[in-house]
CSV table of C-alpha atoms and ligand atoms in Angstrom, one decimal:
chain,number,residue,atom,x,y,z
A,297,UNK,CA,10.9,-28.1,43.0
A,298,UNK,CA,13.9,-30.9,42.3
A,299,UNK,CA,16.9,-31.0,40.1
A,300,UNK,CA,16.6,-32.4,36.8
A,301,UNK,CA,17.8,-36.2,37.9
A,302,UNK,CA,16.6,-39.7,36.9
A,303,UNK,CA,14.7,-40.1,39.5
A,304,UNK,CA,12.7,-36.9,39.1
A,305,UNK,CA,12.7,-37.4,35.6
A,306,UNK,CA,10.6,-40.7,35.9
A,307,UNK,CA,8.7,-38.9,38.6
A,308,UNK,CA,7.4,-36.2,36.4
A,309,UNK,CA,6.7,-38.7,33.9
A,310,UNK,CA,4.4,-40.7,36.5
A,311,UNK,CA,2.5,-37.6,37.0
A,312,UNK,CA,2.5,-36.5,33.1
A,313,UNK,CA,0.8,-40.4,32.4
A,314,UNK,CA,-1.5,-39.6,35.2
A,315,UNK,CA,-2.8,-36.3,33.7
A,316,UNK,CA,-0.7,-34.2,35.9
A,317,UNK,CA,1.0,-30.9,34.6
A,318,UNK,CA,4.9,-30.7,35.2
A,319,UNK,CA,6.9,-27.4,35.1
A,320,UNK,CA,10.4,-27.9,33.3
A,321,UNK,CA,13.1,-25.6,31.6
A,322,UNK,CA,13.7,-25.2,27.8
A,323,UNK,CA,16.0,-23.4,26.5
A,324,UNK,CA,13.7,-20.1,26.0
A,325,UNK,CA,11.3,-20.4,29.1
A,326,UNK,CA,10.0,-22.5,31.1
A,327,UNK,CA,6.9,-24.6,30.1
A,328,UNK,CA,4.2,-25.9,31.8
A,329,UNK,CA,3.8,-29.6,30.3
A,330,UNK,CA,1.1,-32.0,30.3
A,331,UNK,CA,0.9,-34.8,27.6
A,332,UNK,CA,-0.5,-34.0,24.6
A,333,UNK,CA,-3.2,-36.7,24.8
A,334,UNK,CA,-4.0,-36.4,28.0
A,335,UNK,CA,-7.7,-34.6,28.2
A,336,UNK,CA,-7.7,-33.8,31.9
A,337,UNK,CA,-3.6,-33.2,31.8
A,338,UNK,CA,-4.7,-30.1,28.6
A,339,UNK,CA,-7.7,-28.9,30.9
A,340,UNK,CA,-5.3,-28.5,33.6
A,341,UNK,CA,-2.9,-26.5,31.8
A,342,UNK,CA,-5.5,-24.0,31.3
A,343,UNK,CA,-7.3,-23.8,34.8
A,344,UNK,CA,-3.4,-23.7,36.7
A,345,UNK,CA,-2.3,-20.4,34.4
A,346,UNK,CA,-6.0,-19.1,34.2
A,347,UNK,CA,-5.7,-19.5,30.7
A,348,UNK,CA,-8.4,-18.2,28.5
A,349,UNK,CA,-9.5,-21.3,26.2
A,350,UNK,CA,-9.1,-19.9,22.8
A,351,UNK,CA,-5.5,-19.6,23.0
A,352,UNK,CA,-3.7,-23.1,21.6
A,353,UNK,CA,-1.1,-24.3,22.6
A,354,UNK,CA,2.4,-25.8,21.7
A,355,UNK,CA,3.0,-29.2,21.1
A,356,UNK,CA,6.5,-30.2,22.1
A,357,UNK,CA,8.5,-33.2,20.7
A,358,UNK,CA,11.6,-35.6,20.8
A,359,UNK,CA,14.1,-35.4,18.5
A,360,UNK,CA,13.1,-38.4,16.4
A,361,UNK,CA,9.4,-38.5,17.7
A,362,UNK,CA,6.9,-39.3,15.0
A,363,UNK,CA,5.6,-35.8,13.4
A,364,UNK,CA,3.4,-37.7,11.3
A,365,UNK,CA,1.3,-38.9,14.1
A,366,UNK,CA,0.3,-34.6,14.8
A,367,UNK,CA,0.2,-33.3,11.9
A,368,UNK,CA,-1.9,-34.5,8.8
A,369,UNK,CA,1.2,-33.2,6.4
A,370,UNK,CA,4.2,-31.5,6.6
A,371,UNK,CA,4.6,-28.0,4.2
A,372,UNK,CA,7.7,-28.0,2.1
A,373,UNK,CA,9.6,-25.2,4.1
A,374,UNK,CA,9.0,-27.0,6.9
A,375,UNK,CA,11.3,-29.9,6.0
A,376,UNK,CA,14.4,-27.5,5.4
A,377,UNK,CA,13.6,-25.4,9.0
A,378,UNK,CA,13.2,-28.3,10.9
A,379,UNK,CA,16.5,-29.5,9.4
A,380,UNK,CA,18.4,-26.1,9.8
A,381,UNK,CA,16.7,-25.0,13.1
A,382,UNK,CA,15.1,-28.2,15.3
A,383,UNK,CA,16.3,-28.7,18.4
A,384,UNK,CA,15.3,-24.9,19.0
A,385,UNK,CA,13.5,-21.6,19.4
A,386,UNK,CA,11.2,-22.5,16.2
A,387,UNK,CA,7.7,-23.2,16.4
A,388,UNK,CA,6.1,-24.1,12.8
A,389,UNK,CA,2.4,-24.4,12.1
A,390,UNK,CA,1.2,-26.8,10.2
A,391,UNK,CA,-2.3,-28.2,9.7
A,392,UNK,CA,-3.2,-30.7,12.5
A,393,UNK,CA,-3.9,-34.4,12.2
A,394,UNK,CA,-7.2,-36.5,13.5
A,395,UNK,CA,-5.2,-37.3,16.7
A,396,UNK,CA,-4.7,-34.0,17.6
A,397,UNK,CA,-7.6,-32.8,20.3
A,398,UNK,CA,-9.8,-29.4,19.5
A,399,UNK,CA,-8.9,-28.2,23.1
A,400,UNK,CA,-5.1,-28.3,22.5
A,401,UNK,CA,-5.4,-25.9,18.9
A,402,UNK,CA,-8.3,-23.6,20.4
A,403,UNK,CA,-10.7,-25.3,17.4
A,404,UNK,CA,-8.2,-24.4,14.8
A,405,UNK,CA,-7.6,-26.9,12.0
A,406,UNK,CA,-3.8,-26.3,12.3
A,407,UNK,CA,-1.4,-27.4,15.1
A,408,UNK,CA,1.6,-25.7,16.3
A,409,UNK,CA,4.9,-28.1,16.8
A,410,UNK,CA,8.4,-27.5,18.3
A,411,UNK,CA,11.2,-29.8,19.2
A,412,UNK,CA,12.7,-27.3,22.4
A,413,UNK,CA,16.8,-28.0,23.0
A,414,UNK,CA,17.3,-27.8,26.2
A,415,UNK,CA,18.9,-30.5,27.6
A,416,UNK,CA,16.8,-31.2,30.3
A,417,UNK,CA,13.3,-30.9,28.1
A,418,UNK,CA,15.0,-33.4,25.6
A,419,UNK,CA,15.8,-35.8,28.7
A,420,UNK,CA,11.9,-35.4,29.8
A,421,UNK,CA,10.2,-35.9,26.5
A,422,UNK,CA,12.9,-39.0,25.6
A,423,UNK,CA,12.0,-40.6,28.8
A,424,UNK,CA,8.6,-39.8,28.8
A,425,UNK,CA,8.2,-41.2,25.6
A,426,UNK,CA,5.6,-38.3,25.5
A,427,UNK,CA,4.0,-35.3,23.2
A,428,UNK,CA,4.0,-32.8,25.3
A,429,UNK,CA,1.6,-29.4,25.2
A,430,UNK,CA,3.2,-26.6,27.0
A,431,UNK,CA,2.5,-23.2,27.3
A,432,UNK,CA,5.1,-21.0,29.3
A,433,UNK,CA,4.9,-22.0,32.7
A,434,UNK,CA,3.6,-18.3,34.0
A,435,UNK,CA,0.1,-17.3,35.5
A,436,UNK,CA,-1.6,-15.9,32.3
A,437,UNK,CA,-0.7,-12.1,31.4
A,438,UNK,CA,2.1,-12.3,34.0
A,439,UNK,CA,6.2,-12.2,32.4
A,440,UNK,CA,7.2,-15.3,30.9
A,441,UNK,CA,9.3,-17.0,33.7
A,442,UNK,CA,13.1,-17.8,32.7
A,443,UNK,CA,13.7,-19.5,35.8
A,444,UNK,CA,12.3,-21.7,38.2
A,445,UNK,CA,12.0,-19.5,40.8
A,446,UNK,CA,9.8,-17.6,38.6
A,447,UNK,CA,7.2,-20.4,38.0
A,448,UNK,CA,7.4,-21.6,41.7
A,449,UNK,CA,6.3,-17.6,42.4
A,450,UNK,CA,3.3,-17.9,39.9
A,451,UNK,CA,2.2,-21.7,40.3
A,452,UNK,CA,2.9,-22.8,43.9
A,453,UNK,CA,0.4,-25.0,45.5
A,454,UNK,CA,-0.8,-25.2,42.2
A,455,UNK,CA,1.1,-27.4,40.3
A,456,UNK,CA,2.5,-31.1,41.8
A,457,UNK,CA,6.2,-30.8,40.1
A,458,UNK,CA,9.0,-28.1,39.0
A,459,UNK,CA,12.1,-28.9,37.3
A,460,UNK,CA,14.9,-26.9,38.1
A,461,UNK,CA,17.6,-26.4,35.1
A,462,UNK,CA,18.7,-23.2,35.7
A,463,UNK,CA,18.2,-19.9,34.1
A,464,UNK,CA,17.0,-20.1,30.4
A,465,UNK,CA,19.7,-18.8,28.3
A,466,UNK,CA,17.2,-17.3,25.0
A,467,UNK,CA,14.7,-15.8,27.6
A,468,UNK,CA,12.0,-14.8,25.1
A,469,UNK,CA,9.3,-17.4,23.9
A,470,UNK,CA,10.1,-19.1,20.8
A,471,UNK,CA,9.8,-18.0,16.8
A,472,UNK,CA,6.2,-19.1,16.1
A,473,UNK,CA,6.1,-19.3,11.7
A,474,UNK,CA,2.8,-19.9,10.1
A,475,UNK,CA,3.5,-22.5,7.1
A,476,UNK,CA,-0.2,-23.1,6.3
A,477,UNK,CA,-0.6,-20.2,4.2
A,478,UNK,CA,0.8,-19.4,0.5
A,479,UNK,CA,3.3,-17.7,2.0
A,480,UNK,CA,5.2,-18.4,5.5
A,481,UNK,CA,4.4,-15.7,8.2
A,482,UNK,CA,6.1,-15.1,11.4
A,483,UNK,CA,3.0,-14.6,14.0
A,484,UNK,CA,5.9,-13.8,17.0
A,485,UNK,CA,9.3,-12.8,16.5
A,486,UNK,CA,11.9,-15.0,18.5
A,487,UNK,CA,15.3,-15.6,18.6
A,488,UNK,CA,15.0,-17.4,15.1
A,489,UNK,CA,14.7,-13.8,13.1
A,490,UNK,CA,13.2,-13.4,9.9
A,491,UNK,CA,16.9,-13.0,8.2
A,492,UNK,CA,17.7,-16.1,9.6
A,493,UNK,CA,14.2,-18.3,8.1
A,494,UNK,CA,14.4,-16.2,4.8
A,495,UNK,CA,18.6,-17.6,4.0
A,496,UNK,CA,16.9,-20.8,4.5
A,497,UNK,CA,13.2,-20.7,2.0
A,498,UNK,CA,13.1,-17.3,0.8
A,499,UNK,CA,10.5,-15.0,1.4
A,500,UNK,CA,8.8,-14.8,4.9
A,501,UNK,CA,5.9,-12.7,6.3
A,502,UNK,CA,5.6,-10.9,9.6
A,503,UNK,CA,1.9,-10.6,10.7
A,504,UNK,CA,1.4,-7.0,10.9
A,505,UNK,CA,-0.7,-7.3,13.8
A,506,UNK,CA,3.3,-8.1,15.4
A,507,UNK,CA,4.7,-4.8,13.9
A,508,UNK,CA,1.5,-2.8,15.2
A,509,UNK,CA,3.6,-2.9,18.0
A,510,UNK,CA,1.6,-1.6,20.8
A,511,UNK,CA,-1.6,-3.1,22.1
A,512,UNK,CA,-3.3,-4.5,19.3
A,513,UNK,CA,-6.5,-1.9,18.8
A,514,UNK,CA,-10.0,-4.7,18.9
A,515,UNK,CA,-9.8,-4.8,14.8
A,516,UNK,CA,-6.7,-6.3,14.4
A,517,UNK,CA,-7.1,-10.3,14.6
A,518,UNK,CA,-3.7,-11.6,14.9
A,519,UNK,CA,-3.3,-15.1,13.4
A,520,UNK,CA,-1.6,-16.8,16.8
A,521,UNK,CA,-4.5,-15.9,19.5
A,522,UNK,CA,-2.1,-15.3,22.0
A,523,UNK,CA,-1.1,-12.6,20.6
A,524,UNK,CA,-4.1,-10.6,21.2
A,525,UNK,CA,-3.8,-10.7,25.3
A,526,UNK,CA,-1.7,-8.0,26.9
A,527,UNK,CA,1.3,-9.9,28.3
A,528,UNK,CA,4.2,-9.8,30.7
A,529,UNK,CA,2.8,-6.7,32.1
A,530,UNK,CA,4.1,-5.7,35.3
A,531,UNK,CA,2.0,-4.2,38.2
A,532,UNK,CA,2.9,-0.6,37.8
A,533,UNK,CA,2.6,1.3,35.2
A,534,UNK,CA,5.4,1.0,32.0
A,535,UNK,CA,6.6,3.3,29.4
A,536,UNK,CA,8.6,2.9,27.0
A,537,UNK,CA,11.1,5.7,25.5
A,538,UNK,CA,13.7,6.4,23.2
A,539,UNK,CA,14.2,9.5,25.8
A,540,UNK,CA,18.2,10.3,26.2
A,541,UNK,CA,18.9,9.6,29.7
A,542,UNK,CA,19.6,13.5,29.8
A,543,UNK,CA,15.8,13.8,29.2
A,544,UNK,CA,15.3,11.3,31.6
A,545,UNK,CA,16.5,12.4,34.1
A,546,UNK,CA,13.9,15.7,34.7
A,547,UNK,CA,11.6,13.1,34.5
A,548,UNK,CA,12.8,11.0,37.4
A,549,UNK,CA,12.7,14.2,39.8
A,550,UNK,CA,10.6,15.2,41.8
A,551,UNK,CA,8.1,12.3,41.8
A,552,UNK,CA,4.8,12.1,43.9
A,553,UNK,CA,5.7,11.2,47.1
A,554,UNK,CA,3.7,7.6,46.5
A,555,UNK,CA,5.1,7.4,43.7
A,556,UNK,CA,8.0,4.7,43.5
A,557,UNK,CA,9.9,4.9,40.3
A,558,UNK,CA,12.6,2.9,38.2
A,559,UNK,CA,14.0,2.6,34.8
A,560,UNK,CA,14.9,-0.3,33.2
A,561,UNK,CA,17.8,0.2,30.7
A,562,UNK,CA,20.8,-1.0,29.3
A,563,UNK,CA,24.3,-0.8,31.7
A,564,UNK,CA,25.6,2.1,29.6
A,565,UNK,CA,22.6,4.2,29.1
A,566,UNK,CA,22.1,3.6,33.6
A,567,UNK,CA,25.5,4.8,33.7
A,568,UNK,CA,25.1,8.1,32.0
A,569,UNK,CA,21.9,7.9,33.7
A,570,UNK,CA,23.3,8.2,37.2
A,571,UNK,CA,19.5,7.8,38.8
A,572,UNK,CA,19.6,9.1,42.5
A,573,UNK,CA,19.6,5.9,44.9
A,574,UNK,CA,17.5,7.2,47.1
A,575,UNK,CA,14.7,7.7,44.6
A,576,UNK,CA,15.1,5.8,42.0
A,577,UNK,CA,15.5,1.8,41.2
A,578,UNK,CA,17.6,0.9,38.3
A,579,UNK,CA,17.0,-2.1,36.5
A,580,UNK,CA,20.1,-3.2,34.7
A,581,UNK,CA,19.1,-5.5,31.5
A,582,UNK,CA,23.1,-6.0,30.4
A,583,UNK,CA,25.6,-4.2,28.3
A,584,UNK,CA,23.9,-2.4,24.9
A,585,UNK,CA,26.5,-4.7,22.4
A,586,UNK,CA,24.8,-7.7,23.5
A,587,UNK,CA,21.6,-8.4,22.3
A,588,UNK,CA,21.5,-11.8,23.4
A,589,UNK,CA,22.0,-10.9,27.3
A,590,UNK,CA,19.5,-7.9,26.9
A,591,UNK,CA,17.1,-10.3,25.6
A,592,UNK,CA,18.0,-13.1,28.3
A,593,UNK,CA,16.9,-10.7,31.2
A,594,UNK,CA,14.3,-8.8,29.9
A,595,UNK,CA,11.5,-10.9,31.7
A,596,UNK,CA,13.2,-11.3,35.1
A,597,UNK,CA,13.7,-7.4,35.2
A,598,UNK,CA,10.5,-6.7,34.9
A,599,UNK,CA,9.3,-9.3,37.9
A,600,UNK,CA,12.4,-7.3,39.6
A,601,UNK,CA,10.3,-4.1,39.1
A,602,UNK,CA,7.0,-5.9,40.5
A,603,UNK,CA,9.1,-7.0,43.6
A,604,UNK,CA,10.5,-3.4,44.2
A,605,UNK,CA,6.6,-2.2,44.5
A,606,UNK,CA,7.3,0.1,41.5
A,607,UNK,CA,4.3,2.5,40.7
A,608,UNK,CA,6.2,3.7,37.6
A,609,UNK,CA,8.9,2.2,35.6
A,610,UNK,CA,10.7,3.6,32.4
A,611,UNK,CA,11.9,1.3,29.6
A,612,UNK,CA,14.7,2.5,27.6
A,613,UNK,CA,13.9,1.6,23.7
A,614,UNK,CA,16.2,-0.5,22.2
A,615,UNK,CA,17.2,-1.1,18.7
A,616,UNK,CA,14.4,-3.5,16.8
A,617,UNK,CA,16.8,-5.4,14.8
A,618,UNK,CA,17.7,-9.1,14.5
A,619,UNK,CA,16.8,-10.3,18.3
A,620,UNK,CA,16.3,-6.9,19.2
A,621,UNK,CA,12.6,-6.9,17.2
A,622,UNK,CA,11.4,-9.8,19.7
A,623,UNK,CA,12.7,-8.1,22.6
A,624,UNK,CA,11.3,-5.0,21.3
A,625,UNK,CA,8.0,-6.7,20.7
A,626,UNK,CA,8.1,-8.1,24.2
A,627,UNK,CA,8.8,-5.0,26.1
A,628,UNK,CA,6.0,-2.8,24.4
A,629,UNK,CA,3.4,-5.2,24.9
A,630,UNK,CA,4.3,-5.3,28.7
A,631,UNK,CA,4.0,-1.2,28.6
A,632,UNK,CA,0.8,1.0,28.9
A,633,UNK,CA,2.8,3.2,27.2
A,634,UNK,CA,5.1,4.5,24.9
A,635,UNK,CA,6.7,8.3,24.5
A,636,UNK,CA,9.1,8.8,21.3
A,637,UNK,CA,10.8,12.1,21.5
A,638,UNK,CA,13.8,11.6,19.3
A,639,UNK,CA,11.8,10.2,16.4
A,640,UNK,CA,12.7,11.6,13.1
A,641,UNK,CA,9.5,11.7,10.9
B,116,LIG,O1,9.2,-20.8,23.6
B,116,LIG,C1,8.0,-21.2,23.7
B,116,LIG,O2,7.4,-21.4,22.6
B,116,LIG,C2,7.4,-21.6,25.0
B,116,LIG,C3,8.2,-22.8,25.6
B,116,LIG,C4,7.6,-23.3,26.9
B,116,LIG,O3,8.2,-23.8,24.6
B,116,LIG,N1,6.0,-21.8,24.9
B,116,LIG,C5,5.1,-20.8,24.7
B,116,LIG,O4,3.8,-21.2,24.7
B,116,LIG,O5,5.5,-19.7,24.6
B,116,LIG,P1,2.6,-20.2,24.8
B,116,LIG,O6,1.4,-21.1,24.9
B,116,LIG,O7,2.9,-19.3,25.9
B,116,LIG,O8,2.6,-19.4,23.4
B,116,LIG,C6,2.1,-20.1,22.2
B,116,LIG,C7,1.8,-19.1,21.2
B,116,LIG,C8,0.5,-18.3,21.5
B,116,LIG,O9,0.7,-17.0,21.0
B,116,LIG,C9,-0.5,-19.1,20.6
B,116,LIG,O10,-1.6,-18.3,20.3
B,116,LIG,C10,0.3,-19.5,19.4
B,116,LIG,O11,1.6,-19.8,19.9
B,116,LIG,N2,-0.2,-20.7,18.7
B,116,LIG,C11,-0.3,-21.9,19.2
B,116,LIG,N3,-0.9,-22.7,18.3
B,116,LIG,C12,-1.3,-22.0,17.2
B,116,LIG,C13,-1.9,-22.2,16.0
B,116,LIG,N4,-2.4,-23.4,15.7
B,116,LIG,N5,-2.1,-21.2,15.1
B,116,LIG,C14,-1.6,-19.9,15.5
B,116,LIG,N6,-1.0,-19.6,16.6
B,116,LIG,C15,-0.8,-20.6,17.5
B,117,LIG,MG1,2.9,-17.5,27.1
C-alpha cells in the first residue's frame, strides 16, 4: 500500500503493462484496475474479487483519451453528458467497438465508459497512457470499499499494489446510464441523479428492476448484470425500517443473549434513540441535512457493523430523493430485510 507519488505511479504502471491489477482511489470508490487490453490483466480482475464472469466491467479513461478507439459510435446525449458531467460519477453505455474484448463486456455488444475525477485516478491513467477496466476494488458481494484500508482488508496478498488517496468523498459507485436504447435509462442510481441527466437531454429512464428495490425476485433481468448479485451485504443479518426510534427502541431490548445488535442511523435519529451502551452498537452515518455525508459513509458503516461481530443490525430508512435514491438503493440491497410501519397506503 503507497501514497500516490511519481514513483508509485510509474510503478503501478509497470505492473498494469505487465498484466498486473493495481488498486487506486476515484473519487466514488476505489477500483481495482487492470488495462483494458490486457487479456491476463481482465482475467485477473475477475479471479482476485471472485467475480462471476458475466458481469462487465467499466472501462476507465483520460481526459482527452481517444473514445473512438472503444466505442464503435457515440449516441447523441452522450456528447452533452460527457461535456456537462466528465470528469465524474457518470458511467454511459454505449455500443462497443472491435477493439473492445468479449471478456471485459460479459458478451454484450455494448461497452460501458467513464472518465473518474479523482485526482489521483487522472494522474494514473495520464501516466499510464492506459484504458483501464475497473470494477470496485472489493471481494465480490462484500461493501464497496471507500478507502484503502477497505481494499487492503478484502484483497491482501492478493493483489501486488494499492494506492492510497484517501477516503473517497462520493462513496457510492458511479451513475451507470444506458444510451443504446430509444430512450436513455439509468441501470444504477449515483450521485449523478436523474434530475440532474434529464436538465441536460430530456427524458431519462430508470430500470425498474432499480426501483424494485429489494432483492430482485429470478424474473426480473436487470439491464446492468451486476445488478442482479446481492451486494454490500454485511455478515449479520440487516433490516431496514422507517421505525421511529421510539419504536425502536422495544426492539433493541431484551435481545438473545447471542445476539449482538446495532442500528445504523442518522446522528439525530441515534440521538433520540439513546441505545443502551452496553447492549447496543450505534453506527453513526452523519447529520440527516446532509445527504452527501450520509451517502459518503454508508459503505464503511456497514464494514463497521461486520468488525463489531454484529448478528443483527437496524438500518434507519432515509429519504429516496436526489442522492438519497442511490443510497437508498444501496442500503436495501445490503439488507435481508425490510419492515415499513409508518407507511401510509
Ligand atoms: O464508480 C464506479 O463506477 C466504480 C469505480 C471503481 O469507477 N466502479 C464500479 O464497477 O462500480 P463495478 O464493476 O463494481 O460495477 C459496474 C456496473 C455493474 O453493475 C455492471 O453490470 C454494469 O456496471 N455494466 C458494466 N458494463 C455494462 C454494460 N455494457 N451494460 C450494462 N451494464 C454494464
Ligand atoms: Mg462493484
Amino acid at each position: 500500500m503507497l501514497n500516490v507519488t511519481e514513483q508509485s505511479l510509474a510503478m503501478a504502471t509497470q505492473l498494469l503493462l505487465d498484466g498486473q491489477v493495481v488498486a487506486f482511489p476515484t473519487e466514488t470508490v476505489y477500483g481495482l484496475g487492470a488495462w483494458a487490453f490486457s487479456k491476463s490483466g481482465v482475467a485477473r480482475i475477475y479471479e482476485a474479487k471472485g467475480r462471476p464472469s458475466d458481469n462487465p466491467l467499466i472501462v476507465h479513461i483520460a481526459p482527452g483519451a481517444d473514445l473512438h478507439s472503444l466505442v464503435s459510435s457515440v449516441p447523441p446525449a452522450a456528447s452533452a453528458l460527457m461535456q456537462r458531467f466528465w470528469p465524474g460519477p457518470l458511467t454511459l453505455i454505449m455500443p462497443k467497438g472491435p477493439a473492445i474484448s468479449p471478456r471485459i463486456t460479459g458478451g454484450l455488444d455494448t461497452v460501458a465508459i467513464r472518465m473518474p475525477a479523482h485526482p489521483a485516478a487522472i494522474r494514473l491513467l495520464e501516466v499510464s497512457g492506459l484504458p483501464l477496466v475497473a470494477p470496485s476494488a472489493n471481494t465480490s458481494g462484500k461493501p464497496s470499499p471507500t478507502t484503502a484500508r477497505h481494499v487492503w482488508e478484502d484483497l491482501q496478498g492478493r493483489i501486488p499494489l494499492i494506492l492510497d488517496g484517501g477516503p473517497c468523498g462520493v462513496g457510492l459507485e458511479s451513475t451507470v446510464l444506458d444510451l443504446t436504447e430509444s430512450r436513455p435509462v439509468i441501470l444504477r442510481p449515483g450521485a449523478i441523479t436523474q434530475a440532474m441527466l434529464e436538465a441536460v437531454i430530456g427524458p431519462v429512464e430508470v430500470d425498474p428492476a432499480v426501483r424494485r428495490n429489494a432483492l430482485l425476485a429470478d424474473h426480473v433481468k436487470p439491464k446492468a448484470p451486476g445488478m442482479k448479485y446481492r451486494h454490500y451485504a454485511p455478515k449479520g443479518k440487516l433490516i431496514i425500517t422507517d421505525a421511529t426510534p421510539e419504536q425502536m427502541r422495544a426492539w433493541l431490548t431484551p435481545a438473545a443473549p447471542q445476539e449482538r445488535v446495532g442500528v445504523v442511523a442518522t446522528r439525530q435519529y441515534l440521538d433520540k434513540l439513546q441505545p443502551d451502551e452496553r447492549q447496543v452498537t450505534a453506527i453513526c452515518l452523519g447529520d440527516q441535512d446532509n445527504t452527501e455525508e450520509l451517502a459518503a459513509h454508508l459503505f464503511g458503516a456497514l464494514r463497521k457493523a461486520d468488525q463489531q461481530g454484529l448478528t443483527l443490525i437496524y438500518g434507519q430508512a432515509l429519504p429516496a430523493e436526489g442522492l438519497g435514491e442511490a443510497l437508498m438503493n444501496r442500503f436495501i440491497k445490503a439488507s435481508s430485510q425490510q419492515i415499513w410501519i409508518n407507511r401510509r397506503k
